[in-house]
Amino acid sequence: MQFSRCDFFYLTTELRLIYRSRHFQVNRKDRKMTRELPSHAKVVIIGGGVIGCATAYHLTKLGVKDVVVLERKELTCGTTWAAAGLVVQLRGTPEMVRMTRHGYELYQEIEKETGQPTGFIKSGVINIATNEHRKHELEMLESLSESFDIVNRPIDMDELRKRWPLINTEDVLSAYYMPNDGVVNPVDTTMSMAVGARKGGAQIFEDTDVLDFEMKNDQVVGIRTSRGDIRCESTVLCAGMWSRELGRKLGISVPIHACQHMHFVTQPIEGALKGMPILRDQDSSLYFREEVGGLLIGAFEYGALPYGTEGIPDDWQFRELPENMDHLEPLVENAINRVPELADAKIRRITTTAESFTPDNMYIMGEAPGMKKLYTACGMNSSGILCGAGVGKKTAEWIVEGYPKSGHIWEADNRRCFSWMMNIKWLRDRAPETPGNLYGIHFPFKRFETGRNVRMSPFHDRLAEQGACFGQLFGYERANWFAPEGVTPKYEYSFHRQNWFEHSAAEHKAVREGVGIYDLSSMANFIMQGKDALSVLQNICGNNIDAPTGKVVYTQMLNDRGGIEADITVTRLRQDKFFIVTAGATALRDFDYIRRAVPDGAHAFLHDASSAFAMVGVMGPNARRLMEKVTDADLSNEAFPFGTAREIHVGYATPLAVRMSFVGELGWELYVPTEFATGMFDALMEAGRELNVKLVGLHAVDSLRLERGFRHWPSDIDPEHTPLEAGLGFAVKFDKGDFSGKEALLRQKQEGLRRKLVMFTIDDPEPLIYHDEPIYKDGELVSENTHGAYGHSLGASVGMCYLKNPEGISDQWISQSRYEIGVNGKRYPISIHLTTPYDPKGERVRM
Ligand SMILES: Cc1cc2nc3c(=O)[nH]c(=O)nc-3n(C[C@H](O)[C@H](O)[C@H](O)COP(=O)(O)OP(=O)(O)OC[C@H]3O[C@@H](n4cnc5c(N)ncnc54)[C@H](O)[C@@H]3O)c2cc1C
């Protein structure tokens, strides 16, 4: 075998230089754009990689000419130069696909405008499966591709070998071909956008190191650089793996940890055809593409090597890191298994460098919470080239429009980056898992294994004793299901009914028929108080917050387009004091949204009390019986009606009891100060014993809420959909005075709806659904599932989708058609429901 250890060291300086100059010499003219730094710029972008250049380019397209890009060394010298250039459009969510598609299209056209080619080649991509789970995942992706309008078709082994003659198909179970994807030259692509930005008026400064910031009123007003100072209005952090440390200086959370990332290229191999599709063998953690008659082989491996925990060296510039042979060897073996010719191939070069990864594999974009006009666009998780233009476009929109106008992108929003996430040990511990996760099998409900037990509710140990199997959401350990005695509380992942399905069904049943207790301490709660608190809330909420003390108001926070920014409850504790409850995941976002709505000088103070309270839900037809055993409070309907709240005694604790339910049953949510939490929990469990109270996990809660039709932000409702479209018109009070979005909603009401959220159930009880499965109306693709789960009371999967009709949408229009859903490449008839499919009181709620 010639593909040996010594080959890895057959990399002479000379070869590396040839490689670089081949990529860079064409662009030398554009790179050296050094002039005197202007004293002021409207927007300053820090970092001249693909993201910084894409942002500058798109800002100029939106008419912002006064843009300055500051690059500490040379454009592309951070990570961009090293990329393999894959441009694969299929991503996990519709908005991610749209972002990638923007780059995919731009990279094919931008040469006409800039004269600088990107090197785009439409090679196509082939994905293969070598185990049953992956086979299933590829089937699911076929359906998802249809929702996203991406050609992704199965091919047989003959076609696979024809398209990829070098492949060993012995262990291949299935293969899918996406003919439209391709590759670009990452450096040329970046340069092309840099040229375009410059043509549009932007100025680019290399050899300009950003050293420090001058802040005023939570805004960067001045930047100190190695070339002098510059004043600015908006600042964009596009500094790749340097962004964490710059973020620290700025006082914002940018949780990034770099990992070593590599690819190697062989000398020409017979059978490596020019323009051959990219081959992704994710089960081997590898991708392959043709390069100058040889193969470029890259890896996304579990157990990646973290880099730069203490920071990135000052002199980093096109830096290559020493190869770690022990790390590479298993990957090389995998490569040889897939392409046996590699055993005799000579290695031309190995590129081991570093790339930034985030704890959840998503980008960090948007205006930083708590800051004014400070934006981040970093944490690209080795997809910065394919999504670079899309990220640049959205970032530019954020700056110019105040929000990402082409589509909201919560999954990548920096308002999910809590300050604790900058904990370096946590980032370092999580880092090895993140690259591998990108090529791992994306089982439903799969959770990261590293960096666990960061945030735990006071009940955690008690729940663990009772067999809780935890998942992690934004660091919070939450009981997803409970293993009965004799069963190990551990996920056995699959795409079918997983090992917890029946246990979760029993929890669901307990809530529907008896009584269940669940821990939702991960929910966020804020206290808003002051003379102006009411008016601030009235301005941003659709519902009337001016309710009597003790009343709980379910409302959406709206933007001025009428779109839903948050889905919350507001309880009036006193005349000027409000208790706001929202999802834990969106705590930072929602807090920031409310805080920004407080006018300067207003007497309204917002406090995040999430860590001060734990919360349990006591839910089910027997909830009152259980509660009556531990409280002296009158819990009758008359004394404690639905939608009210007050402090009651439960055991020795005095929680705020809120008569609300996210599961559609009689029950109370008990918000208890954390130091009283376990005592209260024990009292409830003790009292519930006679009633066979069951601990309930969040999988069951999701099933319960969904079949009852309760919406969830951001899957079912989001900033681009209004309460009227989402069937939440009952929570909008037009007669309460002015509020954000009122005009837009009145207009929508007048003109009539063109989109409407409906529920559906699959007629066949077998298929499981999660999100984004395609929905067909009379055979035509019209929508996708916003979120789905198995409804155990309904005995079928249940989901939601928006139906659209530009002519106006009516119940009759909806009802006259036949609907189907695509699951794993197969279509199943579905029934559309204009009322909630499940209602315990037999009163069907109108949507
Ligand atoms: C081996 C490998 C293969 C890859 N393959 C692909 C692929 O096939 N497809 C794909 O889409 N992606 C791929 N990637 C990922 C892609 O290269 C990155 O996601 C992308 O280049 C990140 O771009 P960026 O602009 O965020 O960061 P960078 O390119 O690192 O740019 C950040 C810039 O900020 C500058 N900077 C930092 N601090 C300062 C400061 N204080 N002052 C001024 N400037 C500063 C740096 O010098 C740097 O140039 C690959 C990455 C690697 C390593």
PDB file of C-alpha atoms in Angstrom, residues 595-814:
ATOM      1  CA  ARG A 595     -36.403  45.819  26.795  1.00  0.00           C
ATOM      2  CA  ARG A 596     -36.010  47.511  23.405  1.00  0.00           C
ATOM      3  CA  ALA A 597     -39.671  48.475  23.552  1.00  0.00           C
ATOM      4  CA  VAL A 598     -39.143  50.521  26.719  1.00  0.00           C
ATOM      5  CA  PRO A 599     -38.808  54.158  25.615  1.00  0.00           C
ATOM      6  CA  ASP A 600     -35.917  56.188  26.996  1.00  0.00           C
ATOM      7  CA  GLY A 601     -36.849  57.610  30.359  1.00  0.00           C
ATOM      8  CA  ALA A 602     -39.917  55.404  30.802  1.00  0.00           C
ATOM      9  CA  HIS A 603     -40.648  54.154  34.291  1.00  0.00           C
ATOM     10  CA  ALA A 604     -40.681  50.469  33.383  1.00  0.00           C
ATOM     11  CA  PHE A 605     -38.143  47.965  34.669  1.00  0.00           C
ATOM     12  CA  LEU A 606     -37.668  44.454  33.390  1.00  0.00           C
ATOM     13  CA  HIS A 607     -36.048  41.751  35.464  1.00  0.00           C
ATOM     14  CA  ASP A 608     -35.291  38.183  34.411  1.00  0.00           C
ATOM     15  CA  ALA A 609     -36.498  36.040  37.303  1.00  0.00           C
ATOM     16  CA  SER A 610     -36.107  32.679  35.541  1.00  0.00           C
ATOM     17  CA  SER A 611     -33.493  31.345  37.945  1.00  0.00           C
ATOM     18  CA  ALA A 612     -35.539  32.461  40.926  1.00  0.00           C
ATOM     19  CA  PHE A 613     -38.490  30.196  40.142  1.00  0.00           C
ATOM     20  CA  ALA A 614     -39.022  26.536  39.470  1.00  0.00           C
ATOM     21  CA  MET A 615     -42.253  25.449  37.842  1.00  0.00           C
ATOM     22  CA  VAL A 616     -44.316  22.284  37.875  1.00  0.00           C
ATOM     23  CA  GLY A 617     -47.554  21.637  36.086  1.00  0.00           C
ATOM     24  CA  VAL A 618     -50.213  19.565  37.860  1.00  0.00           C
ATOM     25  CA  MET A 619     -52.540  18.579  35.057  1.00  0.00           C
ATOM     26  CA  GLY A 620     -55.415  16.242  34.359  1.00  0.00           C
ATOM     27  CA  PRO A 621     -59.038  15.676  35.373  1.00  0.00           C
ATOM     28  CA  ASN A 622     -57.838  14.727  38.880  1.00  0.00           C
ATOM     29  CA  ALA A 623     -55.572  17.774  39.267  1.00  0.00           C
ATOM     30  CA  ARG A 624     -58.014  19.525  41.571  1.00  0.00           C
ATOM     31  CA  ARG A 625     -58.375  16.453  43.785  1.00  0.00           C
ATOM     32  CA  LEU A 626     -54.641  16.203  44.108  1.00  0.00           C
ATOM     33  CA  MET A 627     -54.123  19.884  44.804  1.00  0.00           C
ATOM     34  CA  GLU A 628     -56.875  19.942  47.396  1.00  0.00           C
ATOM     35  CA  LYS A 629     -54.855  17.493  49.488  1.00  0.00           C
ATOM     36  CA  VAL A 630     -51.956  19.918  49.848  1.00  0.00           C
ATOM     37  CA  THR A 631     -53.575  23.333  49.910  1.00  0.00           C
ATOM     38  CA  ASP A 632     -56.149  25.177  51.959  1.00  0.00           C
ATOM     39  CA  ALA A 633     -57.053  27.335  48.931  1.00  0.00           C
ATOM     40  CA  ASP A 634     -60.482  27.120  47.359  1.00  0.00           C
ATOM     41  CA  LEU A 635     -59.804  25.638  43.934  1.00  0.00           C
ATOM     42  CA  SER A 636     -63.378  25.542  42.702  1.00  0.00           C
ATOM     43  CA  ASN A 637     -64.171  26.984  39.303  1.00  0.00           C
ATOM     44  CA  GLU A 638     -65.942  29.896  40.925  1.00  0.00           C
ATOM     45  CA  ALA A 639     -63.122  30.769  43.328  1.00  0.00           C
ATOM     46  CA  PHE A 640     -60.258  29.986  40.985  1.00  0.00           C
ATOM     47  CA  PRO A 641     -61.465  30.255  37.395  1.00  0.00           C
ATOM     48  CA  PHE A 642     -59.460  29.475  34.291  1.00  0.00           C
ATOM     49  CA  GLY A 643     -57.034  32.268  33.340  1.00  0.00           C
ATOM     50  CA  THR A 644     -56.436  33.517  36.873  1.00  0.00           C
ATOM     51  CA  ALA A 645     -53.509  33.325  39.254  1.00  0.00           C
ATOM     52  CA  ARG A 646     -52.772  33.824  42.907  1.00  0.00           C
ATOM     53  CA  GLU A 647     -50.394  32.746  45.602  1.00  0.00           C
ATOM     54  CA  ILE A 648     -51.562  29.678  47.491  1.00  0.00           C
ATOM     55  CA  HIS A 649     -50.029  27.378  50.071  1.00  0.00           C
ATOM     56  CA  VAL A 650     -48.834  24.017  48.846  1.00  0.00           C
ATOM     57  CA  GLY A 651     -47.259  22.115  51.702  1.00  0.00           C
ATOM     58  CA  TYR A 652     -44.801  24.593  53.214  1.00  0.00           C
ATOM     59  CA  ALA A 653     -44.369  26.499  49.961  1.00  0.00           C
ATOM     60  CA  THR A 654     -46.291  29.488  48.641  1.00  0.00           C
ATOM     61  CA  PRO A 655     -46.156  29.256  44.855  1.00  0.00           C
ATOM     62  CA  LEU A 656     -47.909  31.488  42.400  1.00  0.00           C
ATOM     63  CA  ALA A 657     -50.583  29.116  41.124  1.00  0.00           C
ATOM     64  CA  VAL A 658     -51.673  29.860  37.585  1.00  0.00           C
ATOM     65  CA  ARG A 659     -54.800  28.221  36.228  1.00  0.00           C
ATOM     66  CA  MET A 660     -53.583  27.713  32.692  1.00  0.00           C
ATOM     67  CA  SER A 661     -52.749  24.682  30.676  1.00  0.00           C
ATOM     68  CA  PHE A 662     -50.529  23.935  27.737  1.00  0.00           C
ATOM     69  CA  VAL A 663     -51.923  20.409  27.538  1.00  0.00           C
ATOM     70  CA  GLY A 664     -55.617  21.217  27.353  1.00  0.00           C
ATOM     71  CA  GLU A 665     -56.664  19.738  30.700  1.00  0.00           C
ATOM     72  CA  LEU A 666     -57.733  21.043  34.084  1.00  0.00           C
ATOM     73  CA  GLY A 667     -54.641  22.054  35.983  1.00  0.00           C
ATOM     74  CA  TRP A 668     -52.350  24.569  37.626  1.00  0.00           C
ATOM     75  CA  GLU A 669     -48.879  25.724  36.863  1.00  0.00           C
ATOM     76  CA  LEU A 670     -47.055  26.328  40.140  1.00  0.00           C
ATOM     77  CA  TYR A 671     -44.262  28.905  40.053  1.00  0.00           C
ATOM     78  CA  VAL A 672     -42.304  28.418  43.228  1.00  0.00           C
ATOM     79  CA  PRO A 673     -39.171  30.170  44.548  1.00  0.00           C
ATOM     80  CA  THR A 674     -36.377  27.657  44.024  1.00  0.00           C
ATOM     81  CA  GLU A 675     -35.520  27.123  47.696  1.00  0.00           C
ATOM     82  CA  PHE A 676     -39.088  25.942  48.353  1.00  0.00           C
ATOM     83  CA  ALA A 677     -39.268  23.849  45.220  1.00  0.00           C
ATOM     84  CA  THR A 678     -38.256  20.392  46.382  1.00  0.00           C
ATOM     85  CA  GLY A 679     -40.402  20.567  49.493  1.00  0.00           C
ATOM     86  CA  MET A 680     -43.418  21.446  47.382  1.00  0.00           C
ATOM     87  CA  PHE A 681     -42.617  18.723  44.895  1.00  0.00           C
ATOM     88  CA  ASP A 682     -42.407  16.083  47.637  1.00  0.00           C
ATOM     89  CA  ALA A 683     -45.727  17.221  49.060  1.00  0.00           C
ATOM     90  CA  LEU A 684     -47.392  16.952  45.647  1.00  0.00           C
ATOM     91  CA  MET A 685     -45.943  13.531  44.931  1.00  0.00           C
ATOM     92  CA  GLU A 686     -46.963  12.247  48.339  1.00  0.00           C
ATOM     93  CA  ALA A 687     -50.489  13.569  47.923  1.00  0.00           C
ATOM     94  CA  GLY A 688     -50.708  12.171  44.439  1.00  0.00           C
ATOM     95  CA  ARG A 689     -49.806   8.640  45.389  1.00  0.00           C
ATOM     96  CA  GLU A 690     -53.432   7.640  46.072  1.00  0.00           C
ATOM     97  CA  LEU A 691     -54.454   9.112  42.747  1.00  0.00           C
ATOM     98  CA  ASN A 692     -51.720   7.270  40.861  1.00  0.00           C
ATOM     99  CA  VAL A 693     -50.088  10.515  39.857  1.00  0.00           C
ATOM    100  CA  LYS A 694     -47.578  10.028  37.087  1.00  0.00           C
ATOM    101  CA  LEU A 695     -44.473  12.014  36.298  1.00  0.00           C
ATOM    102  CA  VAL A 696     -44.762  13.244  32.755  1.00  0.00           C
ATOM    103  CA  GLY A 697     -41.964  14.056  30.329  1.00  0.00           C
ATOM    104  CA  LEU A 698     -41.877  16.695  27.670  1.00  0.00           C
ATOM    105  CA  HIS A 699     -42.431  14.306  24.768  1.00  0.00           C
ATOM    106  CA  ALA A 700     -45.860  13.611  26.248  1.00  0.00           C
ATOM    107  CA  VAL A 701     -46.439  17.326  26.814  1.00  0.00           C
ATOM    108  CA  ASP A 702     -45.695  17.979  23.136  1.00  0.00           C
ATOM    109  CA  SER A 703     -48.137  15.280  22.056  1.00  0.00           C
ATOM    110  CA  LEU A 704     -50.818  16.632  24.420  1.00  0.00           C
ATOM    111  CA  ARG A 705     -50.461  20.258  23.346  1.00  0.00           C
ATOM    112  CA  LEU A 706     -50.323  19.472  19.657  1.00  0.00           C
ATOM    113  CA  GLU A 707     -53.484  17.411  19.478  1.00  0.00           C
ATOM    114  CA  ARG A 708     -55.200  20.206  21.392  1.00  0.00           C
ATOM    115  CA  GLY A 709     -54.015  22.711  18.790  1.00  0.00           C
ATOM    116  CA  PHE A 710     -51.803  24.901  20.969  1.00  0.00           C
ATOM    117  CA  ARG A 711     -49.250  26.736  18.860  1.00  0.00           C
ATOM    118  CA  HIS A 712     -45.562  26.779  19.501  1.00  0.00           C
ATOM    119  CA  TRP A 713     -43.176  29.585  18.662  1.00  0.00           C
ATOM    120  CA  PRO A 714     -41.219  29.368  16.349  1.00  0.00           C
ATOM    121  CA  SER A 715     -42.380  26.186  14.633  1.00  0.00           C
ATOM    122  CA  ASP A 716     -46.082  27.055  14.164  1.00  0.00           C
ATOM    123  CA  ILE A 717     -46.024  30.810  14.661  1.00  0.00           C
ATOM    124  CA  ASP A 718     -43.243  33.267  13.917  1.00  0.00           C
ATOM    125  CA  PRO A 719     -42.491  36.879  12.960  1.00  0.00           C
ATOM    126  CA  GLU A 720     -43.714  36.290   9.421  1.00  0.00           C
ATOM    127  CA  HIS A 721     -47.161  35.019  10.327  1.00  0.00           C
ATOM    128  CA  THR A 722     -49.857  37.009  12.061  1.00  0.00           C
ATOM    129  CA  PRO A 723     -52.213  35.898  14.838  1.00  0.00           C
ATOM    130  CA  LEU A 724     -55.079  36.111  12.333  1.00  0.00           C
ATOM    131  CA  GLU A 725     -53.369  33.677   9.993  1.00  0.00           C
ATOM    132  CA  ALA A 726     -52.413  31.441  12.893  1.00  0.00           C
ATOM    133  CA  GLY A 727     -55.966  31.190  14.226  1.00  0.00           C
ATOM    134  CA  LEU A 728     -55.119  33.336  17.244  1.00  0.00           C
ATOM    135  CA  GLY A 729     -57.379  36.242  16.372  1.00  0.00           C
ATOM    136  CA  PHE A 730     -59.144  35.750  19.723  1.00  0.00           C
ATOM    137  CA  ALA A 731     -55.980  37.065  21.390  1.00  0.00           C
ATOM    138  CA  VAL A 732     -55.996  40.359  19.473  1.00  0.00           C
ATOM    139  CA  LYS A 733     -58.058  43.202  20.934  1.00  0.00           C
ATOM    140  CA  PHE A 734     -58.434  45.906  18.317  1.00  0.00           C
ATOM    141  CA  ASP A 735     -60.474  48.072  20.642  1.00  0.00           C
ATOM    142  CA  LYS A 736     -57.814  48.440  23.330  1.00  0.00           C
ATOM    143  CA  GLY A 737     -56.046  51.389  21.670  1.00  0.00           C
ATOM    144  CA  ASP A 738     -52.898  51.498  19.587  1.00  0.00           C
ATOM    145  CA  PHE A 739     -50.418  48.661  19.512  1.00  0.00           C
ATOM    146  CA  SER A 740     -47.631  47.437  17.308  1.00  0.00           C
ATOM    147  CA  GLY A 741     -48.961  45.722  14.202  1.00  0.00           C
ATOM    148  CA  LYS A 742     -52.540  46.961  14.641  1.00  0.00           C
ATOM    149  CA  GLU A 743     -52.685  48.707  11.284  1.00  0.00           C
ATOM    150  CA  ALA A 744     -51.249  45.722   9.446  1.00  0.00           C
ATOM    151  CA  LEU A 745     -53.729  43.386  11.131  1.00  0.00           C
ATOM    152  CA  LEU A 746     -56.691  45.653  10.398  1.00  0.00           C
ATOM    153  CA  ARG A 747     -55.629  45.758   6.763  1.00  0.00           C
ATOM    154  CA  GLN A 748     -55.328  41.991   6.704  1.00  0.00           C
ATOM    155  CA  LYS A 749     -58.745  41.643   8.264  1.00  0.00           C
ATOM    156  CA  GLN A 750     -60.252  43.969   5.714  1.00  0.00           C
ATOM    157  CA  GLU A 751     -58.599  42.389   2.719  1.00  0.00           C
ATOM    158  CA  GLY A 752     -59.221  38.850   3.919  1.00  0.00           C
ATOM    159  CA  LEU A 753     -56.721  36.129   4.752  1.00  0.00           C
ATOM    160  CA  ARG A 754     -54.575  34.486   2.117  1.00  0.00           C
ATOM    161  CA  ARG A 755     -52.862  32.046   4.460  1.00  0.00           C
ATOM    162  CA  LYS A 756     -54.271  30.052   7.306  1.00  0.00           C
ATOM    163  CA  LEU A 757     -52.814  27.619   9.822  1.00  0.00           C
ATOM    164  CA  VAL A 758     -54.773  24.383   9.896  1.00  0.00           C
ATOM    165  CA  MET A 759     -54.316  21.137  11.720  1.00  0.00           C
ATOM    166  CA  PHE A 760     -54.199  17.711  10.201  1.00  0.00           C
ATOM    167  CA  THR A 761     -54.042  14.098  11.221  1.00  0.00           C
ATOM    168  CA  ILE A 762     -52.649  11.293   9.106  1.00  0.00           C
ATOM    169  CA  ASP A 763     -55.341   8.755   8.307  1.00  0.00           C
ATOM    170  CA  ASP A 764     -52.869   5.889   8.581  1.00  0.00           C
ATOM    171  CA  PRO A 765     -51.838   5.470  12.262  1.00  0.00           C
ATOM    172  CA  GLU A 766     -48.350   4.228  11.372  1.00  0.00           C
ATOM    173  CA  PRO A 767     -46.204   7.094   9.995  1.00  0.00           C
ATOM    174  CA  LEU A 768     -44.402   9.460  12.331  1.00  0.00           C
ATOM    175  CA  ILE A 769     -43.749  13.069  11.417  1.00  0.00           C
ATOM    176  CA  TYR A 770     -41.497  15.788  12.813  1.00  0.00           C
ATOM    177  CA  HIS A 771     -41.292  18.934  10.702  1.00  0.00           C
ATOM    178  CA  ASP A 772     -41.242  20.172   7.126  1.00  0.00           C
ATOM    179  CA  GLU A 773     -42.738  17.078   5.534  1.00  0.00           C
ATOM    180  CA  PRO A 774     -44.379  18.126   2.227  1.00  0.00           C
ATOM    181  CA  ILE A 775     -48.153  18.657   2.098  1.00  0.00           C
ATOM    182  CA  TYR A 776     -50.060  18.086  -1.159  1.00  0.00           C
ATOM    183  CA  LYS A 777     -53.414  19.486  -2.138  1.00  0.00           C
ATOM    184  CA  ASP A 778     -55.080  17.519  -4.914  1.00  0.00           C
ATOM    185  CA  GLY A 779     -51.684  16.083  -5.762  1.00  0.00           C
ATOM    186  CA  GLU A 780     -49.863  19.399  -5.885  1.00  0.00           C
ATOM    187  CA  LEU A 781     -47.168  20.411  -3.399  1.00  0.00           C
ATOM    188  CA  VAL A 782     -48.595  23.378  -1.471  1.00  0.00           C
ATOM    189  CA  SER A 783     -47.064  23.526   1.987  1.00  0.00           C
ATOM    190  CA  GLU A 784     -45.057  21.777   4.652  1.00  0.00           C
ATOM    191  CA  ASN A 785     -45.742  20.550   8.161  1.00  0.00           C
ATOM    192  CA  THR A 786     -44.721  23.169  10.724  1.00  0.00           C
ATOM    193  CA  HIS A 787     -44.331  20.620  13.499  1.00  0.00           C
ATOM    194  CA  GLY A 788     -45.727  17.170  14.091  1.00  0.00           C
ATOM    195  CA  ALA A 789     -45.899  14.539  16.809  1.00  0.00           C
ATOM    196  CA  TYR A 790     -47.848  11.432  17.591  1.00  0.00           C
ATOM    197  CA  GLY A 791     -51.185  12.237  19.207  1.00  0.00           C
ATOM    198  CA  HIS A 792     -51.702   9.353  21.580  1.00  0.00           C
ATOM    199  CA  SER A 793     -55.339  10.213  22.293  1.00  0.00           C
ATOM    200  CA  LEU A 794     -56.035  10.507  18.575  1.00  0.00           C
ATOM    201  CA  GLY A 795     -54.094   7.377  17.691  1.00  0.00           C
ATOM    202  CA  ALA A 796     -52.362   9.104  14.812  1.00  0.00           C
ATOM    203  CA  SER A 797     -49.697  11.615  13.962  1.00  0.00           C
ATOM    204  CA  VAL A 798     -50.912  15.168  14.162  1.00  0.00           C
ATOM    205  CA  GLY A 799     -49.384  18.323  12.742  1.00  0.00           C
ATOM    206  CA  MET A 800     -50.033  21.813  11.457  1.00  0.00           C
ATOM    207  CA  CYS A 801     -49.467  23.547   8.159  1.00  0.00           C
ATOM    208  CA  TYR A 802     -50.227  26.859   6.506  1.00  0.00           C
ATOM    209  CA  LEU A 803     -52.515  26.640   3.490  1.00  0.00           C
ATOM    210  CA  LYS A 804     -52.282  29.504   1.025  1.00  0.00           C
ATOM    211  CA  ASN A 805     -54.545  30.889  -1.636  1.00  0.00           C
ATOM    212  CA  PRO A 806     -53.710  34.225  -3.280  1.00  0.00           C
ATOM    213  CA  GLU A 807     -57.426  34.645  -4.062  1.00  0.00           C
ATOM    214  CA  GLY A 808     -58.366  34.453  -0.405  1.00  0.00           C
ATOM    215  CA  ILE A 809     -58.776  31.474   1.873  1.00  0.00           C
ATOM    216  CA  SER A 810     -62.096  30.127   3.097  1.00  0.00           C
ATOM    217  CA  ASP A 811     -63.188  27.018   4.945  1.00  0.00           C
ATOM    218  CA  GLN A 812     -65.018  25.937   1.826  1.00  0.00           C
ATOM    219  CA  TRP A 813     -61.901  26.324  -0.316  1.00  0.00           C
ATOM    220  CA  ILE A 814     -59.952  24.288   2.220  1.00  0.00           C
TER     221      ILE A 814
END
